[in-house]
Amino acid sequence: MKKEDLILKWLDDDLTPEELRELEAMEGFDTYRKIIESGKYFHNPKKVDPKKGLEALGDRMRPAPRVISFKERIRYVAGIAATIAVLITGYLFYQQQSQVNFSADLAEQSSITLPDNSQVTLNAQSEIMFNEKGWSKKRSLKLKGEAWFKVEKGSAFKVNTKSGWVQVLGTQFNVYNRKGIFKVSCYEGAVKVGVGSEEYTLRPGQELLLVEGTLTERRIGDKHPSWIDGRSAFESIPLAQVFQEIERQYDIRVEYRKKLSSPLFTGVFPHDNLDQALRSVCQPFGLQFKISVDGKNVKISAVEK
């Protein structure tokens, strides 16, 4: 059922238990509930108070309850709904005005200082979004792509992605969330990670990797992500994901046959030398490459025997 229909039934106290649970699970329900509670101070001037009527007329007669027509009832409910809609629209507009976005384009990195002085470094083609005005009350942001975080100590700090969430109090960690891969690496402090209904806690030197639905916990030895130093490192990652990372770091297009993208790659490639990067990735699989004259396209193929 649409959100608007559920709200109207809620106003009319006509929700089934299942519909009430559905409404309570919707984003923004707490805000709607507060608005409804504020709406209790409104009253319908046409409403009859039987108690006052009895006091006025005594015990000699009982006033007949006023019958409110269906049209009047609809107008009353619609009026309350319209008031709520205006308040909700104003609230959403305020929230939208408070949202800020930071991003890193292809072949670049970007560093951001958050309102609490926590540091975020975005890898190529990545983005974060958060509520700047409400940051002091709720340290929470959304991430697309990959970022390294140095979090100042304080209240819970949460990173939300499509594949899972990460929550800390103060630490250093890296989050990678791209097609088919969700990876969280802890370098300092402790990190709580949520994937579906499961939660995991990572300590320094631990990493959680989710690839195409398969979850793996493993050890890492670096003090920070390799891409901070201008290198992309991989361990048992599909070759297609590696080619996509080359595209992001060099702002180029890599062409290859689908059958060449399935092998798993373990290794490193640099961000400042395209020829060397392609050799590092292609040679272990017997692949060859050709870079276009303008340097914007690369064609990968199997070595002819």
Short mmCIF file of C-alpha atoms in Angstrom, two decimals:
data_model
loop_
_atom_site.label_atom_id
_atom_site.label_comp_id
_atom_site.label_asym_id
_atom_site.label_seq_id
_atom_site.Cartn_x
_atom_site.Cartn_y
_atom_site.Cartn_z
CA MET A 1 0.00 0.00 0.00
CA LYS A 2 1.21 3.53 -0.80
CA LYS A 3 2.59 5.64 2.06
CA GLU A 4 -0.13 8.28 1.54
CA ASP A 5 -2.92 5.67 1.87
CA LEU A 6 -1.35 4.23 5.03
CA ILE A 7 -1.13 7.71 6.60
CA LEU A 8 -4.81 8.41 5.82
CA LYS A 9 -5.87 5.08 7.36
CA TRP A 10 -3.64 5.86 10.36
CA LEU A 11 -5.37 9.20 10.84
CA ASP A 12 -8.70 7.39 10.71
CA ASP A 13 -7.51 4.75 13.21
CA ASP A 14 -8.32 2.11 10.63
CA LEU A 15 -4.95 0.33 10.22
CA THR A 16 -4.62 -3.42 10.61
CA PRO A 17 -1.70 -4.65 12.77
CA GLU A 18 0.19 -5.61 9.58
CA GLU A 19 -0.39 -2.19 8.01
CA LEU A 20 0.72 -0.44 11.22
CA ARG A 21 3.97 -2.42 11.23
CA GLU A 22 4.50 -1.52 7.56
CA LEU A 23 4.00 2.19 8.32
CA GLU A 24 6.30 2.11 11.38
CA ALA A 25 9.06 0.55 9.25
CA MET A 26 8.93 3.35 6.68
CA GLU A 27 11.62 6.03 6.66
CA GLY A 28 10.45 9.19 8.42
CA PHE A 29 7.78 7.53 10.58
CA ASP A 30 9.10 9.15 13.77
CA THR A 31 8.71 12.56 12.13
CA TYR A 32 5.12 11.75 11.02
CA ARG A 33 4.30 10.57 14.54
CA LYS A 34 5.59 13.81 16.10
CA ILE A 35 3.56 15.84 13.62
CA ILE A 36 0.44 13.82 14.46
CA GLU A 37 1.02 14.38 18.17
CA SER A 38 1.29 18.11 17.52
CA GLY A 39 -1.95 17.86 15.53
CA LYS A 40 -3.81 16.82 18.69
CA TYR A 41 -3.98 20.49 19.56
CA PHE A 42 -6.24 21.04 16.54
CA HIS A 43 -9.97 20.50 17.01
CA ASN A 44 -13.03 20.16 14.84
CA PRO A 45 -15.38 23.04 15.65
CA LYS A 46 -18.35 20.93 14.55
CA LYS A 47 -17.65 18.16 17.04
CA VAL A 48 -20.26 17.71 19.81
CA ASP A 49 -19.22 17.21 23.43
CA PRO A 50 -21.91 14.95 24.98
CA LYS A 51 -20.66 15.63 28.55
CA LYS A 52 -21.14 19.38 28.25
CA GLY A 53 -24.53 18.79 26.67
CA LEU A 54 -25.65 16.70 29.62
CA GLU A 55 -24.46 19.33 32.08
CA ALA A 56 -26.41 21.98 30.21
CA LEU A 57 -29.70 20.12 29.90
CA GLY A 58 -29.61 18.11 33.11
CA ASP A 59 -30.97 14.65 33.48
CA ARG A 60 -34.25 15.49 31.76
CA MET A 61 -33.09 14.75 28.26
CA ARG A 62 -30.09 13.32 26.42
CA PRO A 63 -28.92 15.30 23.37
CA ALA A 64 -29.01 13.39 20.13
CA PRO A 65 -25.48 12.85 18.78
CA ARG A 66 -24.73 14.82 15.67
CA VAL A 67 -24.41 12.69 12.56
CA ILE A 68 -21.45 13.79 10.49
CA SER A 69 -21.85 13.08 6.80
CA PHE A 70 -19.32 11.10 4.87
CA LYS A 71 -18.35 14.18 2.85
CA GLU A 72 -17.78 16.24 6.02
CA ARG A 73 -15.66 13.44 7.45
CA ILE A 74 -13.57 13.25 4.28
CA ARG A 75 -13.07 17.03 4.27
CA TYR A 76 -11.96 16.96 7.91
CA VAL A 77 -9.48 14.12 7.37
CA ALA A 78 -8.27 15.70 4.13
CA GLY A 79 -7.70 18.98 5.98
CA ILE A 80 -5.55 17.31 8.62
CA ALA A 81 -3.71 15.36 5.89
CA ALA A 82 -3.04 18.57 3.97
CA THR A 83 -1.62 20.21 7.12
CA ILE A 84 0.62 17.20 7.70
CA ALA A 85 1.70 17.22 4.05
CA VAL A 86 2.76 20.88 4.33
CA LEU A 87 4.72 20.22 7.53
CA ILE A 88 6.39 17.11 6.07
CA THR A 89 7.27 18.98 2.87
CA GLY A 90 8.85 21.75 4.94
CA TYR A 91 10.80 19.21 6.98
CA LEU A 92 12.06 17.40 3.86
CA PHE A 93 13.05 20.72 2.27
CA TYR A 94 15.01 21.61 5.40
CA GLN A 95 16.72 18.22 5.35
CA GLN A 96 17.58 18.58 1.67
CA GLN A 97 19.06 22.04 2.25
CA SER A 98 21.25 20.56 5.01
CA GLN A 99 22.64 17.75 2.85
CA VAL A 100 26.16 18.20 1.47
CA ASN A 101 27.99 16.10 -1.09
CA PHE A 102 31.69 15.63 -1.75
CA SER A 103 33.11 13.56 -4.59
CA ALA A 104 36.31 12.57 -6.39
CA ASP A 105 36.30 12.38 -10.17
CA LEU A 106 38.03 9.83 -12.36
CA ALA A 107 41.82 9.69 -11.98
CA GLU A 108 41.84 11.79 -8.79
CA GLN A 109 41.58 11.60 -5.01
CA SER A 110 39.88 14.09 -2.70
CA SER A 111 40.36 14.87 1.00
CA ILE A 112 37.54 16.22 3.18
CA THR A 113 37.45 17.47 6.76
CA LEU A 114 34.11 16.72 8.40
CA PRO A 115 32.44 19.11 10.91
CA ASP A 116 33.96 17.17 13.87
CA ASN A 117 37.46 17.31 12.27
CA SER A 118 37.33 13.66 11.21
CA GLN A 119 39.21 13.13 7.94
CA VAL A 120 37.93 11.38 4.81
CA THR A 121 39.98 10.60 1.70
CA LEU A 122 37.95 9.58 -1.35
CA ASN A 123 39.38 7.30 -4.00
CA ALA A 124 38.64 7.93 -7.69
CA GLN A 125 34.95 8.07 -8.69
CA SER A 126 33.67 8.03 -5.10
CA GLU A 127 31.19 10.18 -3.18
CA ILE A 128 29.97 10.87 0.37
CA MET A 129 26.73 12.58 1.49
CA PHE A 130 25.77 13.77 4.98
CA ASN A 131 23.64 16.23 6.94
CA GLU A 132 25.96 19.09 7.87
CA LYS A 133 23.59 20.92 10.24
CA GLY A 134 22.71 17.77 12.16
CA TRP A 135 26.25 16.36 12.28
CA SER A 136 26.87 17.25 15.94
CA LYS A 137 23.87 15.13 16.95
CA LYS A 138 24.29 12.28 14.47
CA ARG A 139 27.61 11.43 12.83
CA SER A 140 26.29 9.46 9.88
CA LEU A 141 27.05 9.54 6.16
CA LYS A 142 26.42 7.64 2.93
CA LEU A 143 29.26 6.35 0.77
CA LYS A 144 29.42 5.38 -2.88
CA GLY A 145 32.75 3.93 -3.98
CA GLU A 146 35.80 3.83 -1.69
CA ALA A 147 37.07 6.00 1.16
CA TRP A 148 39.60 5.96 3.99
CA PHE A 149 38.45 7.40 7.31
CA LYS A 150 40.34 8.90 10.26
CA VAL A 151 37.59 9.37 12.82
CA GLU A 152 37.84 11.68 15.82
CA LYS A 153 36.71 10.15 19.10
CA GLY A 154 33.15 10.92 20.14
CA SER A 155 29.67 9.57 19.56
CA ALA A 156 28.98 6.70 17.17
CA PHE A 157 30.25 7.38 13.63
CA LYS A 158 28.35 5.44 10.95
CA VAL A 159 29.06 4.84 7.26
CA ASN A 160 26.15 3.53 5.21
CA THR A 161 26.49 1.78 1.84
CA LYS A 162 24.14 -0.28 -0.34
CA SER A 163 25.93 -3.49 0.70
CA GLY A 164 26.29 -2.90 4.45
CA TRP A 165 27.16 -0.43 7.18
CA VAL A 166 30.17 0.36 9.36
CA GLN A 167 30.08 1.92 12.84
CA VAL A 168 32.94 3.14 15.04
CA LEU A 169 33.66 5.54 17.90
CA GLY A 170 37.14 6.68 16.88
CA THR A 171 39.47 4.78 14.57
CA GLN A 172 41.05 4.48 11.12
CA PHE A 173 39.44 2.25 8.52
CA ASN A 174 38.76 1.85 4.80
CA VAL A 175 35.45 1.05 3.13
CA TYR A 176 35.16 -0.23 -0.45
CA ASN A 177 31.72 -0.65 -2.00
CA ARG A 178 31.46 -1.20 -5.73
CA LYS A 179 29.68 -3.64 -8.04
CA GLY A 180 29.58 -7.05 -6.36
CA ILE A 181 32.26 -6.21 -3.75
CA PHE A 182 31.97 -4.81 -0.21
CA LYS A 183 35.21 -4.60 1.80
CA VAL A 184 35.99 -3.09 5.20
CA SER A 185 39.57 -2.87 6.51
CA CYS A 186 40.45 -1.84 10.08
CA TYR A 187 43.79 -0.11 10.74
CA GLU A 188 43.24 1.34 14.22
CA GLY A 189 40.69 0.94 17.03
CA ALA A 190 37.68 -1.30 16.46
CA VAL A 191 35.07 -1.41 13.69
CA LYS A 192 31.57 -2.86 13.79
CA VAL A 193 30.28 -4.02 10.39
CA GLY A 194 26.72 -4.93 9.44
CA VAL A 195 25.90 -7.16 6.46
CA GLY A 196 22.24 -8.07 6.21
CA SER A 197 21.13 -9.25 9.65
CA GLU A 198 24.68 -10.20 10.74
CA GLU A 199 27.18 -8.03 12.62
CA TYR A 200 30.95 -8.41 12.83
CA THR A 201 33.68 -6.69 14.87
CA LEU A 202 37.07 -6.01 13.29
CA ARG A 203 40.31 -5.20 15.13
CA PRO A 204 43.48 -3.61 13.70
CA GLY A 205 44.89 -5.77 10.91
CA GLN A 206 41.56 -7.45 10.12
CA GLU A 207 39.48 -7.17 6.98
CA LEU A 208 35.98 -8.30 5.97
CA LEU A 209 35.40 -9.05 2.28
CA LEU A 210 32.07 -9.76 0.59
CA VAL A 211 32.36 -10.84 -3.08
CA GLU A 212 29.23 -11.89 -4.96
CA GLY A 213 27.58 -13.05 -1.74
CA THR A 214 30.61 -14.91 -0.33
CA LEU A 215 31.92 -13.50 2.96
CA THR A 216 35.58 -13.85 3.99
CA GLU A 217 37.51 -12.58 7.03
CA ARG A 218 41.27 -12.18 6.60
CA ARG A 219 44.41 -10.49 7.91
CA ILE A 220 46.11 -7.41 6.42
CA GLY A 221 49.61 -6.13 7.13
CA ASP A 222 49.58 -2.52 5.86
CA LYS A 223 49.16 0.52 8.10
CA HIS A 224 46.81 2.20 5.62
CA PRO A 225 45.23 1.45 2.21
CA SER A 226 47.71 1.04 -0.64
CA TRP A 227 45.77 3.45 -2.88
CA ILE A 228 46.71 6.29 -0.51
CA ASP A 229 50.29 5.73 -1.71
CA GLY A 230 49.30 5.60 -5.40
CA ARG A 231 48.96 1.81 -5.80
CA SER A 232 45.91 -0.44 -6.09
CA ALA A 233 46.34 -3.83 -4.43
CA PHE A 234 44.11 -6.90 -4.85
CA GLU A 235 43.82 -10.37 -3.39
CA SER A 236 41.67 -12.94 -5.24
CA ILE A 237 39.52 -10.30 -6.99
CA PRO A 238 37.80 -10.96 -10.36
CA LEU A 239 39.80 -9.51 -13.24
CA ALA A 240 36.77 -7.49 -14.39
CA GLN A 241 36.90 -5.51 -11.12
CA VAL A 242 40.62 -4.87 -11.62
CA PHE A 243 40.04 -3.54 -15.16
CA GLN A 244 37.31 -1.24 -13.78
CA GLU A 245 39.75 0.11 -11.19
CA ILE A 246 42.27 0.83 -13.96
CA GLU A 247 39.51 2.76 -15.75
CA ARG A 248 38.83 4.83 -12.62
CA GLN A 249 42.49 5.58 -11.84
CA TYR A 250 43.47 6.51 -15.42
CA ASP A 251 40.17 7.87 -16.79
CA ILE A 252 40.24 5.49 -19.74
CA ARG A 253 38.04 2.81 -21.27
CA VAL A 254 39.17 -0.81 -21.16
CA GLU A 255 37.67 -3.22 -23.70
CA TYR A 256 37.85 -6.99 -23.28
CA ARG A 257 35.86 -10.16 -23.95
CA LYS A 258 33.63 -11.35 -21.13
CA LYS A 259 35.43 -14.69 -20.87
CA LEU A 260 38.66 -12.85 -19.99
CA SER A 261 37.11 -11.17 -16.93
CA SER A 262 36.46 -14.16 -14.66
CA PRO A 263 39.99 -15.19 -13.44
CA LEU A 264 40.95 -13.99 -9.95
CA PHE A 265 43.80 -11.50 -9.70
CA THR A 266 46.24 -11.07 -6.82
CA GLY A 267 48.75 -8.29 -7.23
CA VAL A 268 49.37 -4.53 -7.46
CA PHE A 269 49.36 -1.87 -10.16
CA PRO A 270 50.64 1.76 -9.97
CA HIS A 271 48.51 4.86 -10.57
CA ASP A 272 51.18 6.85 -12.43
CA ASN A 273 52.24 4.53 -15.26
CA LEU A 274 49.50 3.06 -17.48
CA ASP A 275 51.80 0.78 -19.46
CA GLN A 276 53.27 -0.73 -16.29
CA ALA A 277 49.82 -1.06 -14.72
CA LEU A 278 48.50 -3.01 -17.72
CA ARG A 279 51.56 -5.27 -17.82
CA SER A 280 51.19 -6.06 -14.11
CA VAL A 281 47.62 -7.18 -14.63
CA CYS A 282 47.74 -8.80 -18.07
CA GLN A 283 50.99 -10.77 -18.12
CA PRO A 284 50.07 -13.29 -15.36
CA PHE A 285 47.10 -14.41 -17.50
CA GLY A 286 48.82 -14.44 -20.87
CA LEU A 287 46.93 -11.37 -22.07
CA GLN A 288 48.11 -8.56 -24.34
CA PHE A 289 46.93 -4.96 -24.59
CA LYS A 290 46.89 -2.11 -27.07
CA ILE A 291 46.58 1.56 -26.08
CA SER A 292 44.89 3.93 -28.54
CA VAL A 293 46.79 6.89 -30.01
CA ASP A 294 44.92 9.37 -27.81
CA GLY A 295 45.57 7.23 -24.73
CA LYS A 296 41.87 7.03 -23.86
CA ASN A 297 41.11 3.46 -24.88
CA VAL A 298 42.74 0.10 -24.15
CA LYS A 299 41.91 -3.18 -25.87
CA ILE A 300 42.69 -6.41 -24.00
CA SER A 301 42.99 -9.73 -25.84
CA ALA A 302 44.47 -13.19 -25.44
CA VAL A 303 47.97 -13.71 -26.81
CA GLU A 304 47.74 -15.51 -30.15
CA LYS A 305 49.57 -18.83 -30.20
#
